[in-house]
Amino acid sequence: MTSTLHPLTNADLHCHSTQSDGTLSPEALARRASDNGVELWALTDHDEVGGQQRALDAASRLGLPYLTGVEISVTFAGRVVHIVGLGFDHRDAGLIEGLRRTRGGREQRAREMAEDLARVGVRGAFEGALKYVGNPELISRTHFARFLVEAGHCTDVPEVFRRYLTEGRPGYVEHRWASLGDALRWIHAAGGIAVIAHPGRYGFTPTEEYALITEFIGHGGRGIEVVTGSHTADDIRRYTETALEFDLLASRGSDFHSPEESRCDLGRLDALSGRLRPVWQALAERVHWPAAVATP
Ligand code: AMP
Ligand code: MN
Ligand code: MN
Ligand code: MN
């Protein structure tokens, strides 16, 4: 049954669990999404689909329709761009292998980040960050940020990203992620739709942004996040027009990571403009409907 996927569905198609840099388990996120009135949910861990079955099962138990999700780190024009994949087969071998390769460099990068931090007097950062995630394949800047707060170098995570871990600051190590073409091929081969995540965050010039969008469309990309936790009201207006101009499907997601750190909670987002075509309308066939609400 697809008629419940109306444009105003409270869809939250972007968030993170302990399978990447979130602090809640897939089960706790499902519960929080349901409690917050989310009507269609996707968990989108960074470069990892290991939490998908748990999220899907938890959502099903709560009567919450679910779309599989992932957020893939891509190097584009020397910068990092995030691509969200939605509605794919999370058991697809090509996708799993591609993501495994993308994650592969994280441990080495983290060791280099820790060495660079040690040069400015921050000691024990690798072990300190690893404590927050356990698996070195999943270690991210967010885990370093938590460690820097815990060790008293900064008062909160936003301060960390102002003083450390970003280009030109201590602890920043450039990294080569997946290519745009590879990320889109993995998503498409697994039956999903690709979406440009939080376009307002990249600081691209109009020319660079045009290049990203046209290459993305050239590789078969179909969607763009318009309403996200990291967009201002101005960004939302701007990317509403971008979605219309390029005939892209519009997505909506909080990018929730943690009750303590995230400004935007699950499901607590502005609605998409009625002029847009929501990505979930193109994904109706890919939704995992809980048994209780399934219709013939
Ligand atoms: P990584 O994939 O290891 O480069 O880590 C990227 C993650 O760091 C993002 O997914 C965010 O969760 C987090 N991050 C990056 N920049 C910021 C920022 N300015 N404020 C808070 N978190 C950030
Ligand atoms: Mn993150
Ligand atoms: Mn992102
Ligand atoms: Mn994210």
XYZ file of C-alpha atoms and ligand atoms in Angstrom:
322
model
C 0.000 0.000 0.000
C 1.584 3.258 -1.065
C -1.112 5.854 -0.401
C 0.132 6.546 3.139
C 3.349 8.003 1.691
C 1.932 11.482 1.271
C 4.207 14.524 0.862
C 3.721 15.494 4.515
C 4.702 12.087 5.903
C 7.004 12.740 8.871
C 9.930 11.026 7.173
C 13.347 11.132 8.853
C 15.804 9.601 6.403
C 19.167 10.476 7.945
C 20.623 9.567 11.355
C 23.485 7.654 12.981
C 23.768 4.802 15.472
C 26.617 3.180 17.409
C 27.408 1.388 14.116
C 29.077 4.674 13.119
C 29.350 7.887 15.137
C 25.981 8.033 16.884
C 25.627 7.315 20.595
C 22.355 5.320 20.502
C 21.869 1.730 19.343
C 19.681 1.045 16.297
C 16.969 -0.199 18.697
C 17.088 2.947 20.866
C 16.914 5.128 17.746
C 13.891 3.219 16.459
C 12.170 3.795 19.799
C 13.067 7.500 19.807
C 11.910 7.925 16.199
C 8.604 6.248 16.992
C 8.121 8.294 20.193
C 8.842 11.490 18.250
C 6.157 10.739 15.663
C 8.367 9.649 12.781
C 6.227 7.855 10.187
C 8.984 6.634 7.864
C 12.508 6.093 9.108
C 15.976 5.289 7.713
C 19.192 4.716 9.655
C 22.137 6.008 7.583
C 25.416 5.103 9.271
C 28.648 6.326 7.699
C 30.037 3.807 5.190
C 28.420 0.904 7.054
C 25.257 -1.178 6.727
C 25.938 -3.432 9.738
C 23.071 -1.832 11.694
C 20.430 -2.200 8.975
C 18.904 -5.528 9.973
C 18.670 -4.453 13.620
C 17.069 -1.136 12.643
C 14.646 -2.887 10.330
C 13.641 -5.454 12.971
C 13.277 -2.821 15.695
C 11.184 -0.594 13.427
C 9.004 -3.528 12.490
C 8.339 -4.355 16.165
C 7.284 -0.733 16.740
C 5.015 -0.575 13.678
C 7.329 1.952 12.024
C 7.784 1.791 8.224
C 11.492 1.567 7.361
C 13.817 2.283 4.423
C 17.372 0.952 4.404
C 20.005 3.689 4.429
C 23.696 4.519 4.356
C 25.791 7.703 4.173
C 28.824 7.216 1.931
C 31.932 9.437 2.227
C 33.071 10.560 -1.221
C 36.069 12.595 -2.363
C 34.906 15.092 -4.980
C 37.152 17.849 -6.365
C 39.494 17.405 -3.409
C 36.680 17.818 -0.868
C 34.546 15.409 1.154
C 30.942 15.057 0.027
C 28.387 12.751 1.633
C 25.982 10.702 -0.446
C 22.980 9.077 1.217
C 21.723 5.824 -0.293
C 18.132 4.803 0.421
C 15.971 1.762 -0.237
C 18.697 -0.690 -1.328
C 19.177 -4.365 -0.501
C 21.401 -4.188 2.583
C 22.675 -7.721 1.929
C 24.039 -6.775 -1.521
C 27.603 -8.148 -1.734
C 28.941 -5.391 -4.015
C 27.707 -2.642 -1.713
C 29.062 -4.355 1.401
C 32.465 -4.898 -0.216
C 32.671 -1.332 -1.561
C 31.854 0.087 1.864
C 34.387 -2.203 3.506
C 37.097 -0.821 1.213
C 36.012 2.762 1.882
C 36.230 2.183 5.636
C 39.539 0.363 5.288
C 41.716 3.445 5.653
C 40.048 4.755 8.813
C 42.369 3.093 11.315
C 45.571 4.331 9.640
C 44.107 7.809 9.274
C 43.137 7.805 12.964
C 46.684 6.879 13.979
C 48.028 9.785 11.912
C 45.424 12.118 13.432
C 46.575 11.063 16.910
C 50.228 11.674 15.992
C 49.367 15.137 14.761
C 47.404 15.865 17.942
C 50.328 14.651 20.064
C 52.461 17.360 18.413
C 50.242 20.008 20.036
C 50.227 18.240 23.399
C 47.085 16.102 23.105
C 48.127 12.659 24.284
C 46.455 9.272 23.980
C 43.949 10.407 21.334
C 43.868 7.177 19.324
C 43.080 4.994 22.334
C 40.785 7.689 23.738
C 38.752 7.943 20.530
C 38.686 4.191 19.991
C 37.061 3.723 23.387
C 33.946 5.422 21.987
C 33.490 3.035 19.081
C 35.388 -0.191 19.764
C 35.917 -1.054 16.102
C 38.902 0.776 14.512
C 37.247 0.405 11.069
C 34.492 2.757 12.212
C 36.635 5.322 14.014
C 35.722 8.866 12.942
C 36.455 12.479 13.764
C 33.353 12.501 15.969
C 34.972 9.946 18.284
C 38.102 12.108 18.481
C 35.864 15.089 19.244
C 34.253 13.237 22.164
C 37.672 12.307 23.494
C 38.927 15.923 23.240
C 35.931 17.075 25.291
C 36.330 14.272 27.844
C 40.044 15.045 28.240
C 39.236 18.702 28.899
C 40.790 20.201 25.737
C 37.427 21.678 24.669
C 34.083 22.250 26.343
C 31.888 20.750 23.605
C 31.972 19.045 20.203
C 31.312 22.196 18.095
C 34.321 23.842 19.774
C 36.443 20.825 18.821
C 35.528 21.259 15.151
C 36.420 24.960 15.344
C 39.850 24.359 16.919
C 40.862 20.869 15.793
C 40.234 18.114 13.208
C 39.399 20.383 10.253
C 41.594 21.574 7.389
C 44.521 23.621 8.652
C 43.983 22.642 12.321
C 45.720 20.047 14.505
C 44.492 16.505 13.991
C 43.371 16.966 10.387
C 44.563 14.271 7.999
C 43.454 14.335 4.398
C 41.882 11.122 3.270
C 40.849 9.584 -0.038
C 37.278 8.256 0.198
C 35.167 6.563 -2.498
C 34.658 8.242 -5.861
C 31.249 9.690 -6.686
C 30.834 7.173 -9.502
C 31.671 4.184 -7.297
C 29.333 5.271 -4.500
C 26.439 5.703 -6.919
C 27.149 2.416 -8.684
C 27.082 0.522 -5.362
C 23.779 2.124 -4.353
C 22.143 1.585 -7.756
C 23.361 -2.008 -8.157
C 21.748 -2.752 -4.785
C 18.448 -1.269 -6.000
C 18.548 2.060 -4.128
C 18.297 5.782 -4.840
C 21.221 8.169 -4.230
C 20.754 11.548 -2.545
C 23.258 14.396 -2.039
C 23.476 14.871 1.744
C 23.317 18.344 3.383
C 24.489 20.324 0.306
C 24.575 23.537 2.338
C 27.499 22.268 4.383
C 30.183 21.995 1.725
C 30.984 25.653 1.193
C 31.206 25.107 -2.573
C 31.209 28.029 -4.984
C 28.207 28.033 -7.371
C 30.475 26.588 -10.079
C 31.698 23.749 -7.852
C 28.177 23.002 -6.707
C 26.957 22.939 -10.305
C 29.742 20.465 -11.132
C 28.784 18.239 -8.216
C 25.095 18.213 -9.107
C 25.601 17.644 -12.826
C 28.145 14.844 -12.274
C 25.840 13.317 -9.674
C 22.943 13.363 -12.152
C 25.284 12.042 -14.853
C 25.910 8.989 -12.661
C 22.162 8.474 -12.226
C 21.769 10.304 -8.888
C 18.172 11.401 -8.299
C 17.808 13.116 -4.934
C 19.004 15.964 -2.726
C 18.470 16.713 0.950
C 16.501 19.918 1.278
C 15.384 19.802 4.919
C 18.181 18.569 7.198
C 19.386 19.290 10.713
C 22.407 21.058 9.271
C 20.506 23.498 7.028
C 19.471 27.001 8.010
C 16.098 28.386 6.871
C 17.993 30.114 4.055
C 19.620 26.831 2.986
C 16.195 25.181 2.903
C 14.817 27.923 0.630
C 17.886 27.757 -1.563
C 17.924 23.966 -2.003
C 14.179 23.904 -2.593
C 14.919 25.960 -5.710
C 17.931 23.769 -6.573
C 15.805 20.599 -6.388
C 13.208 22.183 -8.688
C 15.812 23.526 -11.115
C 17.534 20.154 -11.529
C 14.349 18.095 -11.215
C 15.713 16.222 -8.186
C 13.683 14.319 -5.611
C 13.742 16.028 -2.211
C 14.807 14.323 1.000
C 14.404 15.172 4.674
C 16.475 13.942 7.605
C 17.650 15.177 10.994
C 21.243 13.825 10.825
C 20.678 13.002 14.505
C 23.802 11.616 16.251
C 23.193 11.966 19.975
C 20.710 13.438 22.493
C 23.584 15.417 24.050
C 25.229 16.658 20.848
C 22.577 17.052 18.160
C 20.585 20.241 17.791
C 17.920 18.568 15.699
C 16.058 15.596 17.175
C 14.606 12.710 15.181
C 11.434 13.713 13.363
C 11.542 17.334 14.567
C 12.056 18.951 11.187
C 10.307 21.445 8.916
C 8.051 20.007 6.226
C 9.220 19.921 2.637
C 7.698 22.557 0.389
C 4.556 21.315 -1.381
C 6.258 22.230 -4.672
C 8.780 19.396 -4.218
C 8.535 15.715 -5.031
C 9.584 13.800 -1.883
C 12.104 11.016 -2.436
C 9.923 8.611 -0.443
C 7.238 8.738 -3.115
C 9.734 7.198 -5.540
C 10.698 4.601 -2.921
C 7.251 3.301 -1.960
C 8.073 -0.156 -3.316
C 11.241 -0.298 -1.214
C 9.625 0.479 2.144
C 9.647 -2.318 4.723
C 6.120 -2.150 6.032
C 5.639 -3.629 9.516
C 3.356 -6.647 9.487
C 0.708 -4.763 11.496
C 0.231 -2.061 8.863
C 0.896 -4.147 5.747
C -1.990 -4.282 3.301
C -2.484 -6.703 0.434
P 34.846 11.501 9.412
O 33.929 10.665 8.571
O 35.725 10.691 10.308
O 35.617 12.527 8.611
O 33.930 12.314 10.441
C 32.948 13.165 9.951
C 31.915 13.396 11.030
O 32.363 14.418 11.915
C 30.615 13.909 10.452
O 29.795 12.852 10.043
C 30.014 14.642 11.619
O 29.324 13.734 12.457
C 31.230 15.149 12.363
N 31.486 16.569 12.071
C 32.157 17.076 11.037
N 32.199 18.438 11.122
C 31.508 18.770 12.239
C 31.172 19.987 12.895
N 31.572 21.172 12.401
N 30.447 19.931 14.032
C 30.061 18.759 14.550
N 30.338 17.559 13.978
C 31.045 17.573 12.840
Mn 28.652 11.800 11.606
Mn 27.214 13.911 6.612
Mn 25.133 12.139 8.689
